[in-house]
PDB file of C-alpha atoms in Angstrom:
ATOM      1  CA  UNK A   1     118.054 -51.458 -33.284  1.00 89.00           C
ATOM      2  CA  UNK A   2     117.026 -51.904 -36.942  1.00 93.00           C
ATOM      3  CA  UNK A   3     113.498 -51.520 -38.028  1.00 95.00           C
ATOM      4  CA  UNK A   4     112.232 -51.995 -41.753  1.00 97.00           C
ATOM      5  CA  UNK A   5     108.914 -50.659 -42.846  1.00 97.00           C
ATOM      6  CA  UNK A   6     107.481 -51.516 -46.159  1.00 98.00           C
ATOM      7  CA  UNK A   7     105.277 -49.061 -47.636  1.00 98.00           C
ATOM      8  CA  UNK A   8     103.277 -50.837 -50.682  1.00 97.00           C
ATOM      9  CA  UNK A   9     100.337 -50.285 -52.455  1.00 97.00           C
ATOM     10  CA  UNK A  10      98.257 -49.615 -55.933  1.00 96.00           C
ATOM     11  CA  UNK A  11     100.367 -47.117 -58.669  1.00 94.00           C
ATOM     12  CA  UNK A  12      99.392 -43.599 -57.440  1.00 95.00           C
ATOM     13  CA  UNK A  13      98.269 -44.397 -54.521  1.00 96.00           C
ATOM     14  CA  UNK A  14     100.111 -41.944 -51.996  1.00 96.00           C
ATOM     15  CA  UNK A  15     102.730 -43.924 -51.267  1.00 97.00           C
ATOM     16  CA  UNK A  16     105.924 -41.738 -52.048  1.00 95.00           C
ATOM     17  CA  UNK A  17     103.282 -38.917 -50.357  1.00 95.00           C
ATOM     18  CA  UNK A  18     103.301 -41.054 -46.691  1.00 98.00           C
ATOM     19  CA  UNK A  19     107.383 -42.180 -47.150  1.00 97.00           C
ATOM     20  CA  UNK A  20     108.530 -38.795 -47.794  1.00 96.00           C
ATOM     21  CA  UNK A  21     106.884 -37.421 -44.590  1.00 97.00           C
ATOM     22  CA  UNK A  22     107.903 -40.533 -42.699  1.00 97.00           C
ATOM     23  CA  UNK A  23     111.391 -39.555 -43.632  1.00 95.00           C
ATOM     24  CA  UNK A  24     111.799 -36.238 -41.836  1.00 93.00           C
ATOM     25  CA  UNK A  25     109.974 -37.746 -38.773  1.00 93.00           C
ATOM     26  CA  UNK A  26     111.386 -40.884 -37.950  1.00 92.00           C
ATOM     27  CA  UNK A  27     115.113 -41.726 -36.298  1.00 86.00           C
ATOM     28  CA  UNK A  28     118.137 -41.951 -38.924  1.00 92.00           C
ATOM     29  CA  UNK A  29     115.747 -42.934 -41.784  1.00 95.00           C
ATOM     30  CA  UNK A  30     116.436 -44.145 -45.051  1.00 96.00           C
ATOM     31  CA  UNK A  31     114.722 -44.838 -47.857  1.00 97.00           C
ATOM     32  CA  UNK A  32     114.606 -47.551 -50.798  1.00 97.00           C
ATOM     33  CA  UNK A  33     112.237 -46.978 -53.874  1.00 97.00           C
ATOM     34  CA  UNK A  34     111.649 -49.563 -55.786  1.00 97.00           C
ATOM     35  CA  UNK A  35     111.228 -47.217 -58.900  1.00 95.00           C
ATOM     36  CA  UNK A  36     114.614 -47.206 -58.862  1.00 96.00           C
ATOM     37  CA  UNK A  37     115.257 -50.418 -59.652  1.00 97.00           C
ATOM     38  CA  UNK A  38     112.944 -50.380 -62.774  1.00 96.00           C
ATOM     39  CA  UNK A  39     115.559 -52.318 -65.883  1.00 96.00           C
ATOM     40  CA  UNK A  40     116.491 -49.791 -68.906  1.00 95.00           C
ATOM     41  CA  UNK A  41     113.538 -49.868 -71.661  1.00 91.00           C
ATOM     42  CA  UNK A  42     115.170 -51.752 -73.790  1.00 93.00           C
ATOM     43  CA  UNK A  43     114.923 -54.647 -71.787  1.00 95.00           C
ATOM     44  CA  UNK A  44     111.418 -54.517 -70.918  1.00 94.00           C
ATOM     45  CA  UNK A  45     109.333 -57.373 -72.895  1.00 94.00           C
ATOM     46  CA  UNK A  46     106.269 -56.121 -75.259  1.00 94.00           C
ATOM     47  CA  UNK A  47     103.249 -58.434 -73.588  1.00 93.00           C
ATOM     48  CA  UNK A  48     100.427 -60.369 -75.407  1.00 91.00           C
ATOM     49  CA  UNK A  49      98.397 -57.668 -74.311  1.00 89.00           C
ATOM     50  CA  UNK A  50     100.387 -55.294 -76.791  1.00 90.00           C
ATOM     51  CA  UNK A  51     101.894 -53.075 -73.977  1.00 93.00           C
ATOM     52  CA  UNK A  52     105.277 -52.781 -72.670  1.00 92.00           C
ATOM     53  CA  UNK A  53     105.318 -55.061 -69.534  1.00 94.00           C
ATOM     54  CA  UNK A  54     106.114 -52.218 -66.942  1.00 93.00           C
ATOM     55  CA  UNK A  55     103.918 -53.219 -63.953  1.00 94.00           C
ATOM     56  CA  UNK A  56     105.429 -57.103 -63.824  1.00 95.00           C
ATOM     57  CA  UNK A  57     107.931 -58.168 -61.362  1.00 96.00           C
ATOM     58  CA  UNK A  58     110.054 -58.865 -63.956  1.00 95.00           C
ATOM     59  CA  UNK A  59     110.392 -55.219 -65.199  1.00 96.00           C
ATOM     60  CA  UNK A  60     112.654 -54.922 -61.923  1.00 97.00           C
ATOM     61  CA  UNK A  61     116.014 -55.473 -60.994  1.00 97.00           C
ATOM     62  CA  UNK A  62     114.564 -57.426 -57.626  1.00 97.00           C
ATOM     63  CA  UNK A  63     118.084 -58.682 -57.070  1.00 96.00           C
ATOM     64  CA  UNK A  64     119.725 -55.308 -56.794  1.00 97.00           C
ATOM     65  CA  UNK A  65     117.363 -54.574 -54.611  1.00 97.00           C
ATOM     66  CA  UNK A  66     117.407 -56.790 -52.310  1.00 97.00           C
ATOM     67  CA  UNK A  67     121.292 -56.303 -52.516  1.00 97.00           C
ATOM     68  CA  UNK A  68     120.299 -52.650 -51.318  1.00 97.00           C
ATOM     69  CA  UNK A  69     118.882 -53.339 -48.474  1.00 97.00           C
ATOM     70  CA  UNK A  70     121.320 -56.131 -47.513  1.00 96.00           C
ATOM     71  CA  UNK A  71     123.796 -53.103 -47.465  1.00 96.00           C
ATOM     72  CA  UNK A  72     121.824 -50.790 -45.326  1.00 97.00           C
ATOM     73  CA  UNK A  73     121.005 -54.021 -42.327  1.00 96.00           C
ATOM     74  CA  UNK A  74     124.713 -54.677 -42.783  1.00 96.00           C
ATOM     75  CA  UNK A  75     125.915 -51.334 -42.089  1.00 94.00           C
ATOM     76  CA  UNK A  76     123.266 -48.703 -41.778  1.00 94.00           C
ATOM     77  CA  UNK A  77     125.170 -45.875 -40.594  1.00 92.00           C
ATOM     78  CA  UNK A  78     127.771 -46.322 -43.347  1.00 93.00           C
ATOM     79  CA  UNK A  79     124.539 -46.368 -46.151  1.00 94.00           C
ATOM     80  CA  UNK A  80     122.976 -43.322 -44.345  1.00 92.00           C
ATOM     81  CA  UNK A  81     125.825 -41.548 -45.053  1.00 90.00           C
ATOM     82  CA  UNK A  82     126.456 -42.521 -48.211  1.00 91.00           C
ATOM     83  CA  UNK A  83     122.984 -41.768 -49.580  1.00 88.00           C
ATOM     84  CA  UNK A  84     123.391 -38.153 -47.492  1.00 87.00           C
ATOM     85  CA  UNK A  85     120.911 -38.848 -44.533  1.00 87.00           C
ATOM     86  CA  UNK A  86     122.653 -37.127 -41.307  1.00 83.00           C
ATOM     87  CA  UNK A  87     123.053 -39.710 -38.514  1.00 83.00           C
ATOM     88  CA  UNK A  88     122.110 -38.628 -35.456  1.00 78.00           C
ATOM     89  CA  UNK A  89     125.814 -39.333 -32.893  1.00 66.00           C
ATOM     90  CA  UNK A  90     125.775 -41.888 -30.622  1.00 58.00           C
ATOM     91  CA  UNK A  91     127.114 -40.471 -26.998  1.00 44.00           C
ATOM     92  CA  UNK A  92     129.553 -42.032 -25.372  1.00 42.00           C
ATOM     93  CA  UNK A  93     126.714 -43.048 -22.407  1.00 45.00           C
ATOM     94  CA  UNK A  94     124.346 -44.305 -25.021  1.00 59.00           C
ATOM     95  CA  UNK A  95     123.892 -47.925 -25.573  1.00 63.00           C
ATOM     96  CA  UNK A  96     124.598 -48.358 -29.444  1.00 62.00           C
ATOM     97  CA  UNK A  97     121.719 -51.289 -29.460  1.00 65.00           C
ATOM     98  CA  UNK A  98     119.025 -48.710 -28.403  1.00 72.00           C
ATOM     99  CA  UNK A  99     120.478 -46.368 -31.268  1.00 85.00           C
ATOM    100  CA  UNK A 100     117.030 -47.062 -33.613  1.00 91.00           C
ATOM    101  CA  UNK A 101     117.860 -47.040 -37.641  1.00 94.00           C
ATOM    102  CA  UNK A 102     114.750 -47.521 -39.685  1.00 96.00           C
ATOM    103  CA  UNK A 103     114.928 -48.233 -43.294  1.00 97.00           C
ATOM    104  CA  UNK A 104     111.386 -47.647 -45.602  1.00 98.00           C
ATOM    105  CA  UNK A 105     111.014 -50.009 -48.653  1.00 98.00           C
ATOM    106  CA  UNK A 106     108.570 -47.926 -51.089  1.00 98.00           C
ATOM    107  CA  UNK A 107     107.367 -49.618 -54.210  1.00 97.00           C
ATOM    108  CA  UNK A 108     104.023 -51.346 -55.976  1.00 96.00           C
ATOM    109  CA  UNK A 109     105.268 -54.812 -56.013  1.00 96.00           C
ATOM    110  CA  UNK A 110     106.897 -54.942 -52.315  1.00 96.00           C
ATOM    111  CA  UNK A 111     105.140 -58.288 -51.484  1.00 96.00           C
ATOM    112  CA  UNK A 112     105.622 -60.437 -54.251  1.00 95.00           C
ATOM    113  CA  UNK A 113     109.254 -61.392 -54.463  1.00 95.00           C
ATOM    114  CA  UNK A 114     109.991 -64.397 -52.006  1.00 92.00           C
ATOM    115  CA  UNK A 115     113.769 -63.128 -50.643  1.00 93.00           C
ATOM    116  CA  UNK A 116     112.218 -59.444 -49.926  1.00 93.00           C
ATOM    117  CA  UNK A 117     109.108 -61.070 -47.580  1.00 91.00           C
ATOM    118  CA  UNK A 118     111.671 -61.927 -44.830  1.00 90.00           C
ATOM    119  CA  UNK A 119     113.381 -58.689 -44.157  1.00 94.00           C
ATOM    120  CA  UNK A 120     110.100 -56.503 -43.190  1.00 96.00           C
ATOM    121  CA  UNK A 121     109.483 -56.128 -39.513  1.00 95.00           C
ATOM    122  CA  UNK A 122     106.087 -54.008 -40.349  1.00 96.00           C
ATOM    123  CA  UNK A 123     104.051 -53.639 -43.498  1.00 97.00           C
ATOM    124  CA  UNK A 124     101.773 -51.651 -44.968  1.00 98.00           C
ATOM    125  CA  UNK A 125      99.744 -51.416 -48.358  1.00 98.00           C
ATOM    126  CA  UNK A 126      97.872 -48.302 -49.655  1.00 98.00           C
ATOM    127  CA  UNK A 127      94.520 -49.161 -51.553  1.00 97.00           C
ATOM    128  CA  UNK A 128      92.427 -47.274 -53.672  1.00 97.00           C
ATOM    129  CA  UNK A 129      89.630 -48.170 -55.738  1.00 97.00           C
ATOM    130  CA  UNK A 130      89.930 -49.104 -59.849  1.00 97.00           C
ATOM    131  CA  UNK A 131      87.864 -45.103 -60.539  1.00 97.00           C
ATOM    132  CA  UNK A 132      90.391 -43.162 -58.157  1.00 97.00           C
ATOM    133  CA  UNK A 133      93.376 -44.703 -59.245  1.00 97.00           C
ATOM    134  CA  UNK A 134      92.466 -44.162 -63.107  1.00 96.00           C
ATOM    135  CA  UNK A 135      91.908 -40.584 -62.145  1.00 95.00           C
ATOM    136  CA  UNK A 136      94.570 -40.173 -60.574  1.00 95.00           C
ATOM    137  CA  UNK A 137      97.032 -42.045 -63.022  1.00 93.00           C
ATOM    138  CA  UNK A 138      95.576 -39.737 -65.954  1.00 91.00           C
ATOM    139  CA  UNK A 139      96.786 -36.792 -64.338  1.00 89.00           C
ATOM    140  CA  UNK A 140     100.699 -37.894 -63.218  1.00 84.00           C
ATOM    141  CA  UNK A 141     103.502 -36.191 -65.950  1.00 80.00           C
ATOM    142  CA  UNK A 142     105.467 -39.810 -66.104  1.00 76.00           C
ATOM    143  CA  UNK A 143     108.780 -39.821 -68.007  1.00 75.00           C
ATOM    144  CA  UNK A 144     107.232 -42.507 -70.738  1.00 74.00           C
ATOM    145  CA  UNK A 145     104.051 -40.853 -71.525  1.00 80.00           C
ATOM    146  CA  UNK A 146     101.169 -43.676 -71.211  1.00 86.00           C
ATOM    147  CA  UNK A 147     100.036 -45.027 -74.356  1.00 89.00           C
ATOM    148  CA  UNK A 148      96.009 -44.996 -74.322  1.00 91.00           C
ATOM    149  CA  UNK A 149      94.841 -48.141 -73.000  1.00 93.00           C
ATOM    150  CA  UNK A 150      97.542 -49.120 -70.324  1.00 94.00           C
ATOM    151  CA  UNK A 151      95.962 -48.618 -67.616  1.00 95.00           C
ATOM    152  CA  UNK A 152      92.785 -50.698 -68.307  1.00 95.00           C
ATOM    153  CA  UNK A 153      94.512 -53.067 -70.647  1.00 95.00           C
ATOM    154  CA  UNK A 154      97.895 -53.642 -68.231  1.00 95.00           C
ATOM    155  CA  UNK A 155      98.323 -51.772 -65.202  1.00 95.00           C
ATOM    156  CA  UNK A 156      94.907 -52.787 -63.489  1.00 96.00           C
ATOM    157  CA  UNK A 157      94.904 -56.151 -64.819  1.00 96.00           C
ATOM    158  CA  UNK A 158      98.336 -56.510 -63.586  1.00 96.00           C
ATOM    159  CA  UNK A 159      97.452 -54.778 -60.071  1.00 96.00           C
ATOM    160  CA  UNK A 160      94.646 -57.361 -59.738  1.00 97.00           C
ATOM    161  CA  UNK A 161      96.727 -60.314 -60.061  1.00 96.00           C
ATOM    162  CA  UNK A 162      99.690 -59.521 -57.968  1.00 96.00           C
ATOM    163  CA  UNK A 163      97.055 -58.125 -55.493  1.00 96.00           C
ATOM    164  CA  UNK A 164      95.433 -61.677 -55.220  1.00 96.00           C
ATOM    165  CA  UNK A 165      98.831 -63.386 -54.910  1.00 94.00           C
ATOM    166  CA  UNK A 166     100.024 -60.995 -52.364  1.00 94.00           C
ATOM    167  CA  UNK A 167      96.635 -61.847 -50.062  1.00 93.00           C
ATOM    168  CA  UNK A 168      97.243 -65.465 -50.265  1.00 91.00           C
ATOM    169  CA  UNK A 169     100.733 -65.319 -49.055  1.00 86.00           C
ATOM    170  CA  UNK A 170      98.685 -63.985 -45.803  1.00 84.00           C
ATOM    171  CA  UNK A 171     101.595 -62.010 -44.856  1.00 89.00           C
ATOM    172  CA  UNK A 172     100.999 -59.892 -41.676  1.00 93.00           C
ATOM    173  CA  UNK A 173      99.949 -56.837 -44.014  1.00 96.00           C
ATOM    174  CA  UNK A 174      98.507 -53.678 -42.560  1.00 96.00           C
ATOM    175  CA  UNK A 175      95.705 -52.075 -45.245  1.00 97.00           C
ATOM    176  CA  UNK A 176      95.353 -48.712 -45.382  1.00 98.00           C
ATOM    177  CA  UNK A 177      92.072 -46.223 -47.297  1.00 97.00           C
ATOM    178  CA  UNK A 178      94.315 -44.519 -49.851  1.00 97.00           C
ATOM    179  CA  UNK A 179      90.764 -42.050 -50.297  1.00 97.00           C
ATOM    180  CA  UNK A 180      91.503 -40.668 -46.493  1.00 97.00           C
ATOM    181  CA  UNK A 181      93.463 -37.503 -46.303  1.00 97.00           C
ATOM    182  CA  UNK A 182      96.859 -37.810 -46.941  1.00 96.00           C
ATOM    183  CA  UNK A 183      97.151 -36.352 -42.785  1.00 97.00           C
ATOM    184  CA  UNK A 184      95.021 -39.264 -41.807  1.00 98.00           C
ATOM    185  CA  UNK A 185      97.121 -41.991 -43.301  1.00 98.00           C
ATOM    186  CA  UNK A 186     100.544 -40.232 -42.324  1.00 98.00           C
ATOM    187  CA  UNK A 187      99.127 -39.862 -38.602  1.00 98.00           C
ATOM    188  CA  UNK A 188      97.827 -43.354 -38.342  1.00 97.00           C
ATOM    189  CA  UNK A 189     101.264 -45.023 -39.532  1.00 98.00           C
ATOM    190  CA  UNK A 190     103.641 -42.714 -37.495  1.00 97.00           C
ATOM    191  CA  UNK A 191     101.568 -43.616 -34.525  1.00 97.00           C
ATOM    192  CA  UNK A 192     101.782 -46.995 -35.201  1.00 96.00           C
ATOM    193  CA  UNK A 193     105.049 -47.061 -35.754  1.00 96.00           C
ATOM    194  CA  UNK A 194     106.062 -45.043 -32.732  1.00 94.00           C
ATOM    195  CA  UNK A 195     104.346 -46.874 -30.588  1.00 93.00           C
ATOM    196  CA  UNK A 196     105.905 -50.063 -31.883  1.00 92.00           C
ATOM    197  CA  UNK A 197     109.227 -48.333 -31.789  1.00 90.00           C
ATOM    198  CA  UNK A 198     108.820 -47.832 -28.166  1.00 88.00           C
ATOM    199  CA  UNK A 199     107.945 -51.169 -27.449  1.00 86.00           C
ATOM    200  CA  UNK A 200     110.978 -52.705 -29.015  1.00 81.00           C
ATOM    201  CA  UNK A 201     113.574 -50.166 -26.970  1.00 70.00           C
TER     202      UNK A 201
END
C-alpha cells in the first residue's frame, strides 16, 4: 500500500520540524522537499517589487518534482533505497499489498501546482500568524542572506496570495496551529495518520 502525505504550510512554520520526526516513525518513509527543487539563482526573475522572486511557483522546478514522486509511486522500494532509507523485508507469508510505503511531500507551495493536487492521499498545512512568522524568519541563518524588506515587501505578500488560491481550490486540507508545541502538532498528525493507516490495511 502507498500512502502520500503532504506537509505544507507558511515559510518557517515547523514544517521540516513535524516531517523529520514523521520520518523515523512511520513505515519505509521517504521524503521529498520541495526546497530542493528551488532553480539556480541565476534564473530566478528580479520582481516589480524589486526583490528576487523566491517565494513564486515559478522559482521551482515543479516538473522535476513531480517527476520525483512519479519515481517513488512507480517503484518505492527501489527510490527508498536509492535515497538510503532501509526497507523494512517483506516475509515470504506477508502479503506484499499490506507492505505500507508512505512518501511525505514537504514544501511552502505544495497546493498550488495543478499535476501535484492529484497524487496526495492526506494533507496538511501549518499556519502561523504574519508577527510569528516575521520573528521567526529574522532569526533562520539562510544560505542567501535576506535583503531588508523581503519579508514584508515579498514573502508575506506572496504567502497571502497563494494562501487565498490554495483555499479556493477547497482541496480536502487539514489546518494545523503552527503556535502549538512542536509535540502537539507531531502527536496530532501521527495519530491521524495511524489511525488512517489502519483503516486502509
Amino acid at each position: 500500500m502507498k500512502y502520500i502525505i503532504g506537509i505544507g504550510g507558511v515559510t518557517n512554520g515547523g514544517k521540516t520540524t513535524l516531517t523529520n520526526r514523521l520520518i523515523k516513525s512511520l513505515p519505509n518513509c521517504c521524503v521529498v522537499h520541495q526546497d530542493d527543487f528551488f532553480k539556480p539563482q541565476d534564473q530566478i526573475e528580479v520582481g516589480e517589487d524589486g526583490f528576487r522572486q523566491w517565494d513564486v511557483i515559478t522559482s521551482l522546478d515543479m516538473e522535476a518534482m513531480v517527476n520525483t514522486i512519479k519515481g517513488w509511486a512507480e517503484n518505492p522500494v527501489k527510490f527508498a533505497r536509492s535515497h538510503g532509507v532501509a526497507v523494512s523485508p517483506a516475509t515470504e507469508a506477508s502479503d506484499p499489498e499490506k507492505e505500507i510505503h508512505v512518501l511525505i511531500v514537504e514544501g511552502f507551495l505544495l497546493y498550488n501546482y495543478k499535476p501535484l493536487l492529484e497524487v496526495y492521499d492526506k494533507c496538511y498545512y501549518i499556519a502561523i500568524p504574519y508577527d510569528e512568522c516575521k520573528k521567526r524568519r529574522s532569526t533562520r541563518n539562510y544560505t542567501v542572506p535576506d535583503p531588508p524588506g523581503l519579508f514584508d515587501g515579498h514573502v508575506w505578500p506572496m504567502h497571502l496570495k497563494y494562501r487565498m488560491e490554495m483555499e479556493k481550490s477547497r482541496m480536502a486540507i487539514e489546518y494545523l496551529d503552527g503556535l502549538k508545541s512542536r509535540d502537539d502538532i507531531y502527536n496530532q498528525v501521527h495519530e491521524d495518520i495511524q489511525n488512517t493507516l489502519l483503516n486502509r490495511l
